[in-house]
């Protein structure tokens, strides 16, 4: 049974299997096909020729002799004699080859002086005549030599580009080709090389392909000379994420994900963190979890309020007057209990007191109490008492306290929200905050709620900058709506006015004026790009002609 889970096919041509791996074969090691030289490549090989020979165009395993004399690529000053793999130089009659230079014979000097030849003079049977060096032609006066433009001859000496020089010519190649050793032929760049004479190497980092003219042509999501710069589609806003999605950049790509607090179910849907204790950080002993769109909040349980450190602490309802006891309030952790003065007992509502003795104070000083009378047995006296929210005036009259007008009594953090009651008082909070469980302090809305008493959920889309605790979702440019989930087409509504060198690009969110194709932003101006100066900016394989805002391709002559 195969334990690997897969079966490998045979190695490609040019490779052999060794230990489960395909290893390149060095065909040049025992090569009998190439007559002269062999150059190994990955998975194959190419034949090469010695100096003075050239690969046959029809059969690359044959090396043909180069006739340097016929192709005018020798460096002889007068005559050239071809040989297999080489050539030799000779001189005209009347000249002698000395150290590679043709020197005029002294016996012919007098005869040649009379002719006044511009270049060469040789004597044959006592008669002198003018001639020219290779690369020059004798004019009608039979004395003057002028340069021959070999590049304009019917039989072109170069396979690609020919440049005429004085008495000679030079060959060169188009970008994507290199000049061979014969100095006339051009061959295409080998894999991973490009440019003029193939003198540049592609290092595309595995994120592109090598074009013989332009170099690395990067895959989608990558850029740079070596295709090693990731394109951040999220920052450039070239992604296609919908409103409500969050763009997350990745190497060579990006993804559209739901915001925190949402899960993908066709569309992004809210996660109720409160149904699973593992999804929220509320303390179940003293906090209640309240779900909001995209988030949740931990509210202190009744009887607890949040202090300056953010902790839920016990509320002393008896001290701040936020209780409903008719007579006596007793604070306990998380709540309070009610009790009654002597002569009264607590009703079943656990709040109000019932008089159990018609005249509690009859055995003591006679008092006409407006609310209630009780006895202090330690002092052995009777006295009138008032409920919270009243002041005892004199011995027996209770009057309502307007706590809102007494700074020491008004415990509302938002003083203007104090409303006097009979008895007691209540507090309210301005929009953007809510009343805490203590009934006195105002807490700012969380980042997910807003409005009066923080009663509205933000539910803001990704088109919002933030949720304002008073105004709700504050939209980014290009978005509108209560939740900033409606795209604004600024190109059609007149908000954006682009010039004639710009296009107004409308997409989800802020629209923008961008330079048209063929232009590049320079400061605040869109200027023409000369695409022909950089092969990576055009797709031409041969000639490139720039124009304003564009370019055109052509062919070599």
GROMACS .gro file of N, CA and C in nm, residues 396-556:
model
  483
  396UNK      N    1  -4.292   6.929   6.506
  396UNK     CA    2  -4.387   6.833   6.455
  396UNK      C    3  -4.425   6.845   6.308
  397UNK      N    4  -4.367   6.941   6.232
  397UNK     CA    5  -4.409   6.962   6.093
  397UNK      C    6  -4.301   6.915   5.995
  398UNK      N    7  -4.342   6.837   5.897
  398UNK     CA    8  -4.250   6.790   5.791
  398UNK      C    9  -4.277   6.869   5.664
  399UNK      N   10  -4.172   6.925   5.607
  399UNK     CA   11  -4.183   6.999   5.481
  399UNK      C   12  -4.093   6.934   5.375
  400UNK      N   13  -4.144   6.936   5.252
  400UNK     CA   14  -4.066   6.876   5.142
  400UNK      C   15  -3.935   6.953   5.119
  401UNK      N   16  -3.827   6.880   5.091
  401UNK     CA   17  -3.697   6.940   5.057
  401UNK      C   18  -3.686   6.948   4.906
  402UNK      N   19  -3.654   7.064   4.851
  402UNK     CA   20  -3.625   7.077   4.708
  402UNK      C   21  -3.475   7.052   4.690
  403UNK      N   22  -3.442   6.924   4.676
  403UNK     CA   23  -3.300   6.886   4.670
  403UNK      C   24  -3.227   6.952   4.552
  404UNK      N   25  -3.302   6.981   4.445
  404UNK     CA   26  -3.237   7.037   4.326
  404UNK      C   27  -3.178   7.175   4.353
  405UNK      N   28  -3.233   7.245   4.456
  405UNK     CA   29  -3.185   7.380   4.485
  405UNK      C   30  -3.082   7.382   4.596
  406UNK      N   31  -3.052   7.267   4.653
  406UNK     CA   32  -2.955   7.259   4.763
  406UNK      C   33  -2.834   7.180   4.714
  407UNK      N   34  -2.722   7.248   4.702
  407UNK     CA   35  -2.604   7.185   4.641
  407UNK      C   36  -2.560   7.059   4.714
  408UNK      N   37  -2.576   7.059   4.846
  408UNK     CA   38  -2.532   6.941   4.922
  408UNK      C   39  -2.630   6.826   4.910
  409UNK      N   40  -2.753   6.855   4.868
  409UNK     CA   41  -2.855   6.751   4.853
  409UNK      C   42  -2.864   6.699   4.709
  410UNK      N   43  -2.834   6.788   4.611
  410UNK     CA   44  -2.843   6.750   4.470
  410UNK      C   45  -2.720   6.667   4.432
  411UNK      N   46  -2.739   6.537   4.429
  411UNK     CA   47  -2.627   6.447   4.397
  411UNK      C   48  -2.624   6.408   4.250
  412UNK      N   49  -2.708   6.470   4.167
  412UNK     CA   50  -2.706   6.440   4.022
  412UNK      C   51  -2.573   6.488   3.963
  413UNK      N   52  -2.505   6.402   3.888
  413UNK     CA   53  -2.381   6.446   3.822
  413UNK      C   54  -2.412   6.549   3.713
  414UNK      N   55  -2.530   6.538   3.650
  414UNK     CA   56  -2.577   6.638   3.555
  414UNK      C   57  -2.680   6.724   3.629
  415UNK      N   58  -2.635   6.834   3.685
  415UNK     CA   59  -2.717   6.914   3.775
  415UNK      C   60  -2.845   6.962   3.709
  416UNK      N   61  -2.838   6.994   3.580
  416UNK     CA   62  -2.956   7.046   3.511
  416UNK      C   63  -3.063   6.940   3.493
  417UNK      N   64  -3.026   6.813   3.512
  417UNK     CA   65  -3.123   6.705   3.497
  417UNK      C   66  -3.194   6.669   3.625
  418UNK      N   67  -3.179   6.751   3.728
  418UNK     CA   68  -3.243   6.725   3.857
  418UNK      C   69  -3.390   6.772   3.853
  419UNK      N   70  -3.481   6.683   3.894
  419UNK     CA   71  -3.624   6.715   3.901
  419UNK      C   72  -3.673   6.683   4.043
  420UNK      N   73  -3.727   6.784   4.109
  420UNK     CA   74  -3.775   6.764   4.246
  420UNK      C   75  -3.905   6.683   4.248
  421UNK      N   76  -3.913   6.589   4.343
  421UNK     CA   77  -4.033   6.510   4.362
  421UNK      C   78  -4.083   6.533   4.505
  422UNK      N   79  -4.200   6.489   4.534
  422UNK     CA   80  -4.254   6.498   4.671
  422UNK      C   81  -4.291   6.357   4.716
  423UNK      N   82  -4.209   6.290   4.788
  423UNK     CA   83  -4.079   6.340   4.836
  423UNK      C   84  -3.968   6.303   4.737
  424UNK      N   85  -3.844   6.345   4.771
  424UNK     CA   86  -3.725   6.309   4.696
  424UNK      C   87  -3.706   6.386   4.566
  425UNK      N   88  -3.624   6.332   4.480
  425UNK     CA   89  -3.595   6.395   4.351
  425UNK      C   90  -3.543   6.285   4.257
  426UNK      N   91  -3.539   6.317   4.128
  426UNK     CA   92  -3.487   6.222   4.028
  426UNK      C   93  -3.385   6.294   3.940
  427UNK      N   94  -3.299   6.215   3.876
  427UNK     CA   95  -3.195   6.270   3.789
  427UNK      C   96  -3.217   6.218   3.647
  428UNK      N   97  -3.177   6.296   3.551
  428UNK     CA   98  -3.176   6.253   3.411
  428UNK      C   99  -3.042   6.294   3.350
  429UNK      N  100  -3.016   6.244   3.231
  429UNK     CA  101  -2.885   6.268   3.168
  429UNK      C  102  -2.903   6.328   3.030
  430UNK      N  103  -2.804   6.403   2.982
  430UNK     CA  104  -2.812   6.462   2.848
  430UNK      C  105  -2.794   6.352   2.742
  431UNK      N  106  -2.836   6.379   2.617
  431UNK     CA  107  -2.812   6.281   2.509
  431UNK      C  108  -2.664   6.245   2.502
  432UNK      N  109  -2.637   6.119   2.475
  432UNK     CA  110  -2.499   6.074   2.470
  432UNK      C  111  -2.453   6.009   2.598
  433UNK      N  112  -2.544   6.001   2.695
  433UNK     CA  113  -2.511   5.938   2.823
  433UNK      C  114  -2.635   5.871   2.880
  434UNK      N  115  -2.616   5.788   2.980
  434UNK     CA  116  -2.729   5.719   3.042
  434UNK      C  117  -2.712   5.720   3.194
  435UNK      N  118  -2.825   5.711   3.263
  435UNK     CA  119  -2.825   5.714   3.408
  435UNK      C  120  -2.781   5.579   3.462
  436UNK      N  121  -2.684   5.582   3.552
  436UNK     CA  122  -2.633   5.459   3.611
  436UNK      C  123  -2.736   5.402   3.709
  437UNK      N  124  -2.709   5.282   3.756
  437UNK     CA  125  -2.802   5.214   3.848
  437UNK      C  126  -2.822   5.291   3.978
  438UNK      N  127  -2.728   5.379   4.012
  438UNK     CA  128  -2.742   5.454   4.137
  438UNK      C  129  -2.842   5.568   4.124
  439UNK      N  130  -2.894   5.590   4.002
  439UNK     CA  131  -2.994   5.694   3.981
  439UNK      C  132  -2.939   5.835   3.991
  440UNK      N  133  -2.808   5.850   4.003
  440UNK     CA  134  -2.749   5.982   4.023
  440UNK      C  135  -2.643   6.018   3.918
  441UNK      N  136  -2.561   5.923   3.880
  441UNK     CA  137  -2.446   5.951   3.793
  441UNK      C  138  -2.477   5.918   3.647
  442UNK      N  139  -2.422   6.001   3.557
  442UNK     CA  140  -2.438   5.980   3.412
  442UNK      C  141  -2.310   5.918   3.356
  443UNK      N  142  -2.325   5.812   3.280
  443UNK     CA  143  -2.212   5.749   3.212
  443UNK      C  144  -2.224   5.772   3.062
  444UNK      N  145  -2.111   5.807   2.998
  444UNK     CA  146  -2.112   5.824   2.854
  444UNK      C  147  -2.149   5.692   2.785
  445UNK      N  148  -2.218   5.704   2.673
  445UNK     CA  149  -2.256   5.584   2.598
  445UNK      C  150  -2.131   5.507   2.558
  446UNK      N  151  -2.144   5.378   2.546
  446UNK     CA  152  -2.034   5.296   2.495
  446UNK      C  153  -2.013   5.327   2.347
  447UNK      N  154  -1.911   5.267   2.289
  447UNK     CA  155  -1.880   5.294   2.148
  447UNK      C  156  -1.984   5.236   2.054
  448UNK      N  157  -2.079   5.159   2.106
  448UNK     CA  158  -2.178   5.094   2.020
  448UNK      C  159  -2.319   5.144   2.043
  449UNK      N  160  -2.338   5.244   2.130
  449UNK     CA  161  -2.471   5.298   2.155
  449UNK      C  162  -2.465   5.450   2.151
  450UNK      N  163  -2.581   5.513   2.132
  450UNK     CA  164  -2.583   5.659   2.128
  450UNK      C  165  -2.726   5.708   2.158
  451UNK      N  166  -2.739   5.841   2.170
  451UNK     CA  167  -2.870   5.904   2.185
  451UNK      C  168  -2.912   5.922   2.329
  452UNK      N  169  -3.041   5.952   2.347
  452UNK     CA  170  -3.098   5.975   2.480
  452UNK      C  171  -3.096   5.845   2.559
  453UNK      N  172  -3.033   5.849   2.675
  453UNK     CA  173  -3.020   5.732   2.762
  453UNK      C  174  -2.952   5.615   2.692
  454UNK      N  175  -2.871   5.648   2.584
  454UNK     CA  176  -2.795   5.546   2.509
  454UNK      C  177  -2.887   5.435   2.459
  455UNK      N  178  -3.008   5.475   2.416
  455UNK     CA  179  -3.109   5.376   2.381
  455UNK      C  180  -3.097   5.327   2.237
  456UNK      N  181  -3.011   5.391   2.156
  456UNK     CA  182  -3.001   5.353   2.015
  456UNK      C  183  -2.868   5.282   1.990
  457UNK      N  184  -2.876   5.174   1.914
  457UNK     CA  185  -2.755   5.098   1.879
  457UNK      C  186  -2.690   5.160   1.757
  458UNK      N  187  -2.559   5.169   1.758
  458UNK     CA  188  -2.487   5.233   1.647
  458UNK      C  189  -2.509   5.157   1.517
  459UNK      N  190  -2.475   5.029   1.515
  459UNK     CA  191  -2.490   4.946   1.394
  459UNK      C  192  -2.425   5.010   1.273
  460UNK      N  193  -2.317   5.085   1.295
  460UNK     CA  194  -2.255   5.158   1.185
  460UNK      C  195  -2.187   5.062   1.087
  461UNK      N  196  -2.198   5.094   0.958
  461UNK     CA  197  -2.128   5.019   0.855
  461UNK      C  198  -1.981   5.060   0.853
  462UNK      N  199  -1.905   4.991   0.770
  462UNK     CA  200  -1.764   5.027   0.753
  462UNK      C  201  -1.748   5.161   0.683
  463UNK      N  202  -1.859   5.218   0.636
  463UNK     CA  203  -1.853   5.352   0.577
  463UNK      C  204  -1.853   5.462   0.680
  464UNK      N  205  -1.850   5.427   0.809
  464UNK     CA  206  -1.851   5.528   0.916
  464UNK      C  207  -1.711   5.548   0.971
  465UNK      N  208  -1.682   5.672   1.006
  465UNK     CA  209  -1.557   5.702   1.076
  465UNK      C  210  -1.565   5.653   1.220
  466UNK      N  211  -1.681   5.678   1.283
  466UNK     CA  212  -1.698   5.642   1.423
  466UNK      C  213  -1.846   5.659   1.457
  467UNK      N  214  -1.880   5.620   1.577
  467UNK     CA  215  -2.017   5.642   1.626
  467UNK      C  216  -2.010   5.751   1.733
  468UNK      N  217  -2.072   5.864   1.704
  468UNK     CA  218  -2.078   5.974   1.800
  468UNK      C  219  -2.188   5.944   1.902
  469UNK      N  220  -2.159   5.963   2.032
  469UNK     CA  221  -2.256   5.923   2.134
  469UNK      C  222  -2.381   6.012   2.134
  470UNK      N  223  -2.375   6.126   2.063
  470UNK     CA  224  -2.492   6.214   2.054
  470UNK      C  225  -2.558   6.202   1.917
  471UNK      N  226  -2.476   6.202   1.809
  471UNK     CA  227  -2.531   6.210   1.673
  471UNK      C  228  -2.539   6.075   1.603
  472UNK      N  229  -2.480   5.974   1.655
  472UNK     CA  230  -2.482   5.843   1.590
  472UNK      C  231  -2.367   5.828   1.493
  473UNK      N  232  -2.390   5.755   1.383
  473UNK     CA  233  -2.282   5.723   1.288
  473UNK      C  234  -2.236   5.849   1.214
  474UNK      N  235  -2.104   5.874   1.220
  474UNK     CA  236  -2.044   5.984   1.146
  474UNK      C  237  -1.980   5.925   1.021
  475UNK      N  238  -2.033   5.963   0.903
  475UNK     CA  239  -1.993   5.898   0.778
  475UNK      C  240  -1.859   5.950   0.726
  476UNK      N  241  -1.787   5.859   0.662
  476UNK     CA  242  -1.669   5.898   0.585
  476UNK      C  243  -1.714   5.969   0.457
  477UNK      N  244  -1.621   6.046   0.394
  477UNK     CA  245  -1.656   6.104   0.264
  477UNK      C  246  -1.696   5.994   0.166
  478UNK      N  247  -1.804   6.016   0.093
  478UNK     CA  248  -1.848   5.917  -0.005
  478UNK      C  249  -1.956   5.825   0.045
  479UNK      N  250  -1.996   5.841   0.173
  479UNK     CA  251  -2.101   5.755   0.230
  479UNK      C  252  -2.209   5.844   0.290
  480UNK      N  253  -2.328   5.789   0.299
  480UNK     CA  254  -2.438   5.860   0.363
  480UNK      C  255  -2.532   5.756   0.424
  481UNK      N  256  -2.640   5.804   0.485
  481UNK     CA  257  -2.737   5.714   0.548
  481UNK      C  258  -2.718   5.709   0.698
  482UNK      N  259  -2.822   5.663   0.769
  482UNK     CA  260  -2.818   5.655   0.916
  482UNK      C  261  -2.701   5.570   0.963
  483UNK      N  262  -2.674   5.461   0.889
  483UNK     CA  263  -2.567   5.371   0.928
  483UNK      C  264  -2.445   5.384   0.837
  484UNK      N  265  -2.444   5.489   0.752
  484UNK     CA  266  -2.333   5.512   0.657
  484UNK      C  267  -2.314   5.391   0.566
  485UNK      N  268  -2.424   5.335   0.521
  485UNK     CA  269  -2.417   5.216   0.437
  485UNK      C  270  -2.469   5.242   0.296
  486UNK      N  271  -2.478   5.371   0.258
  486UNK     CA  272  -2.523   5.408   0.125
  486UNK      C  273  -2.410   5.482   0.055
  487UNK      N  274  -2.369   5.433  -0.062
  487UNK     CA  275  -2.260   5.496  -0.137
  487UNK      C  276  -2.310   5.623  -0.205
  488UNK      N  277  -2.224   5.726  -0.204
  488UNK     CA  278  -2.255   5.852  -0.272
  488UNK      C  279  -2.172   5.859  -0.399
  489UNK      N  280  -2.234   5.877  -0.514
  489UNK     CA  281  -2.161   5.891  -0.640
  489UNK      C  282  -2.123   6.038  -0.656
  490UNK      N  283  -2.003   6.070  -0.612
  490UNK     CA  284  -1.958   6.209  -0.616
  490UNK      C  285  -1.923   6.255  -0.756
  491UNK      N  286  -1.909   6.159  -0.849
  491UNK     CA  287  -1.878   6.196  -0.988
  491UNK      C  288  -2.001   6.250  -1.060
  492UNK      N  289  -2.119   6.201  -1.021
  492UNK     CA  290  -2.241   6.243  -1.090
  492UNK      C  291  -2.317   6.352  -1.016
  493UNK      N  292  -2.293   6.365  -0.885
  493UNK     CA  293  -2.370   6.467  -0.812
  493UNK      C  294  -2.300   6.602  -0.808
  494UNK      N  295  -2.185   6.612  -0.873
  494UNK     CA  296  -2.117   6.741  -0.883
  494UNK      C  297  -2.020   6.772  -0.772
  495UNK      N  298  -2.006   6.683  -0.673
  495UNK     CA  299  -1.911   6.710  -0.564
  495UNK      C  300  -1.767   6.712  -0.614
  496UNK      N  301  -1.737   6.629  -0.716
  496UNK     CA  302  -1.602   6.624  -0.771
  496UNK      C  303  -1.601   6.682  -0.912
  497UNK      N  304  -1.509   6.773  -0.939
  497UNK     CA  305  -1.492   6.832  -1.071
  497UNK      C  306  -1.349   6.803  -1.117
  498UNK      N  307  -1.332   6.714  -1.212
  498UNK     CA  308  -1.200   6.675  -1.261
  498UNK      C  309  -1.167   6.751  -1.389
  499UNK      N  310  -1.035   6.775  -1.414
  499UNK     CA  311  -0.995   6.846  -1.534
  499UNK      C  312  -0.984   6.750  -1.653
  500UNK      N  313  -0.945   6.806  -1.771
  500UNK     CA  314  -0.948   6.725  -1.894
  500UNK      C  315  -0.839   6.619  -1.899
  501UNK      N  316  -0.745   6.622  -1.805
  501UNK     CA  317  -0.642   6.518  -1.800
  501UNK      C  318  -0.670   6.417  -1.690
  502UNK      N  319  -0.788   6.425  -1.633
  502UNK     CA  320  -0.824   6.335  -1.523
  502UNK      C  321  -0.954   6.263  -1.554
  503UNK      N  322  -0.968   6.147  -1.495
  503UNK     CA  323  -1.094   6.074  -1.497
  503UNK      C  324  -1.152   6.074  -1.356
  504UNK      N  325  -1.283   6.089  -1.346
  504UNK     CA  326  -1.349   6.077  -1.216
  504UNK      C  327  -1.383   5.930  -1.197
  505UNK      N  328  -1.323   5.871  -1.097
  505UNK     CA  329  -1.340   5.728  -1.072
  505UNK      C  330  -1.437   5.710  -0.957
  506UNK      N  331  -1.552   5.648  -0.988
  506UNK     CA  332  -1.653   5.622  -0.885
  506UNK      C  333  -1.640   5.478  -0.839
  507UNK      N  334  -1.633   5.461  -0.710
  507UNK     CA  335  -1.630   5.328  -0.650
  507UNK      C  336  -1.695   5.339  -0.513
  508UNK      N  337  -1.710   5.228  -0.445
  508UNK     CA  338  -1.771   5.231  -0.313
  508UNK      C  339  -1.688   5.319  -0.221
  509UNK      N  340  -1.751   5.419  -0.162
  509UNK     CA  341  -1.679   5.511  -0.073
  509UNK      C  342  -1.637   5.637  -0.147
  510UNK      N  343  -1.529   5.701  -0.099
  510UNK     CA  344  -1.486   5.827  -0.160
  510UNK      C  345  -1.446   5.806  -0.306
  511UNK      N  346  -1.500   5.890  -0.394
  511UNK     CA  347  -1.458   5.889  -0.533
  511UNK      C  348  -1.337   5.981  -0.548
  512UNK      N  349  -1.270   5.973  -0.662
  512UNK     CA  350  -1.147   6.051  -0.676
  512UNK      C  351  -1.120   6.086  -0.821
  513UNK      N  352  -1.043   6.194  -0.839
  513UNK     CA  353  -0.993   6.233  -0.970
  513UNK      C  354  -0.854   6.172  -0.987
  514UNK      N  355  -0.838   6.090  -1.086
  514UNK     CA  356  -0.708   6.026  -1.111
  514UNK      C  357  -0.661   6.063  -1.250
  515UNK      N  358  -0.529   6.067  -1.267
  515UNK     CA  359  -0.473   6.099  -1.397
  515UNK      C  360  -0.515   5.994  -1.499
  516UNK      N  361  -0.548   6.038  -1.618
  516UNK     CA  362  -0.584   5.946  -1.724
  516UNK      C  363  -0.465   5.859  -1.760
  517UNK      N  364  -0.493   5.749  -1.827
  517UNK     CA  365  -0.387   5.661  -1.873
  517UNK      C  366  -0.292   5.740  -1.962
  518UNK      N  367  -0.164   5.727  -1.936
  518UNK     CA  368  -0.064   5.801  -2.013
  518UNK      C  369  -0.018   5.928  -1.944
  519UNK      N  370  -0.076   5.956  -1.825
  519UNK     CA  371  -0.036   6.073  -1.748
  519UNK      C  372   0.004   6.028  -1.608
  520UNK      N  373   0.088   6.109  -1.546
  520UNK     CA  374   0.134   6.079  -1.411
  520UNK      C  375   0.124   6.206  -1.327
  521UNK      N  376   0.083   6.190  -1.201
  521UNK     CA  377   0.066   6.304  -1.111
  521UNK      C  378   0.202   6.358  -1.069
  522UNK      N  379   0.222   6.487  -1.088
  522UNK     CA  380   0.344   6.556  -1.044
  522UNK      C  381   0.298   6.676  -0.962
  523UNK      N  382   0.301   6.657  -0.830
  523UNK     CA  383   0.246   6.760  -0.743
  523UNK      C  384   0.095   6.757  -0.753
  524UNK      N  385   0.038   6.861  -0.813
  524UNK     CA  386  -0.108   6.866  -0.832
  524UNK      C  387  -0.145   6.855  -0.980
  525UNK      N  388  -0.046   6.840  -1.069
  525UNK     CA  389  -0.070   6.838  -1.213
  525UNK      C  390  -0.048   6.699  -1.270
  526UNK      N  391  -0.129   6.665  -1.370
  526UNK     CA  392  -0.110   6.539  -1.442
  526UNK      C  393  -0.026   6.569  -1.566
  527UNK      N  394   0.093   6.511  -1.572
  527UNK     CA  395   0.185   6.535  -1.683
  527UNK      C  396   0.199   6.409  -1.768
  528UNK      N  397   0.227   6.432  -1.896
  528UNK     CA  398   0.243   6.320  -1.990
  528UNK      C  399   0.356   6.228  -1.948
  529UNK      N  400   0.333   6.098  -1.959
  529UNK     CA  401   0.435   5.998  -1.931
  529UNK      C  402   0.495   5.952  -2.064
  530UNK      N  403   0.627   5.958  -2.072
  530UNK     CA  404   0.694   5.906  -2.193
  530UNK      C  405   0.717   5.757  -2.171
  531UNK      N  406   0.618   5.679  -2.213
  531UNK     CA  407   0.625   5.534  -2.191
  531UNK      C  408   0.741   5.469  -2.263
  532UNK      N  409   0.791   5.535  -2.367
  532UNK     CA  410   0.899   5.475  -2.447
  532UNK      C  411   1.034   5.479  -2.375
  533UNK      N  412   1.045   5.558  -2.269
  533UNK     CA  413   1.172   5.566  -2.197
  533UNK      C  414   1.192   5.447  -2.104
  534UNK      N  415   1.085   5.378  -2.071
  534UNK     CA  416   1.093   5.265  -1.979
  534UNK      C  417   1.017   5.148  -2.039
  535UNK      N  418   1.087   5.039  -2.076
  535UNK     CA  419   1.019   4.925  -2.140
  535UNK      C  420   0.905   4.868  -2.057
  536UNK      N  421   0.909   4.889  -1.924
  536UNK     CA  422   0.804   4.836  -1.840
  536UNK      C  423   0.674   4.914  -1.852
  537UNK      N  424   0.680   5.032  -1.915
  537UNK     CA  425   0.561   5.115  -1.927
  537UNK      C  426   0.491   5.095  -2.062
  538UNK      N  427   0.550   5.016  -2.151
  538UNK     CA  428   0.486   4.991  -2.280
  538UNK      C  429   0.491   4.843  -2.312
  539UNK      N  430   0.416   4.804  -2.414
  539UNK     CA  431   0.408   4.664  -2.453
  539UNK      C  432   0.473   4.639  -2.587
  540UNK      N  433   0.552   4.736  -2.634
  540UNK     CA  434   0.614   4.723  -2.765
  540UNK      C  435   0.728   4.622  -2.761
  541UNK      N  436   0.735   4.540  -2.865
  541UNK     CA  437   0.845   4.445  -2.877
  541UNK      C  438   0.958   4.500  -2.963
  542UNK      N  439   0.929   4.603  -3.045
  542UNK     CA  440   1.034   4.659  -3.131
  542UNK      C  441   1.046   4.810  -3.110
  543UNK      N  442   0.982   4.895  -3.191
  543UNK     CA  443   0.998   5.039  -3.174
  543UNK      C  444   0.879   5.097  -3.100
  544UNK      N  445   0.903   5.209  -3.032
  544UNK     CA  446   0.799   5.277  -2.953
  544UNK      C  447   0.803   5.425  -2.987
  545UNK      N  448   0.687   5.484  -3.014
  545UNK     CA  449   0.676   5.626  -3.044
  545UNK      C  450   0.583   5.691  -2.943
  546UNK      N  451   0.635   5.784  -2.862
  546UNK     CA  452   0.554   5.849  -2.761
  546UNK      C  453   0.462   5.953  -2.823
  547UNK      N  454   0.345   5.971  -2.761
  547UNK     CA  455   0.253   6.078  -2.796
  547UNK      C  456   0.191   6.130  -2.667
  548UNK      N  457   0.124   6.244  -2.672
  548UNK     CA  458   0.068   6.303  -2.552
  548UNK      C  459  -0.041   6.211  -2.497
  549UNK      N  460  -0.016   6.157  -2.379
  549UNK     CA  461  -0.113   6.071  -2.315
  549UNK      C  462  -0.113   5.928  -2.363
  550UNK      N  463  -0.022   5.893  -2.457
  550UNK     CA  464  -0.024   5.757  -2.508
  550UNK      C  465   0.109   5.725  -2.576
  551UNK      N  466   0.110   5.619  -2.654
  551UNK     CA  467   0.227   5.579  -2.733
  551UNK      C  468   0.179   5.484  -2.840
  552UNK      N  469   0.264   5.458  -2.938
  552UNK     CA  470   0.231   5.361  -3.043
  552UNK      C  471   0.352   5.274  -3.069
  553UNK      N  472   0.327   5.151  -3.109
  553UNK     CA  473   0.434   5.056  -3.137
  553UNK      C  474   0.457   5.046  -3.287
  554UNK      N  475   0.579   5.016  -3.325
  554UNK     CA  476   0.615   4.997  -3.465
  554UNK      C  477   0.713   4.883  -3.479
  555UNK      N  478   0.756   4.864  -3.601
  555UNK     CA  479   0.850   4.755  -3.630
  555UNK      C  480   0.983   4.811  -3.678
  556UNK      N  481   1.088   4.737  -3.653
  556UNK     CA  482   1.219   4.775  -3.704
  556UNK      C  483   1.219   4.771  -3.857
   0.00000   0.00000   0.00000
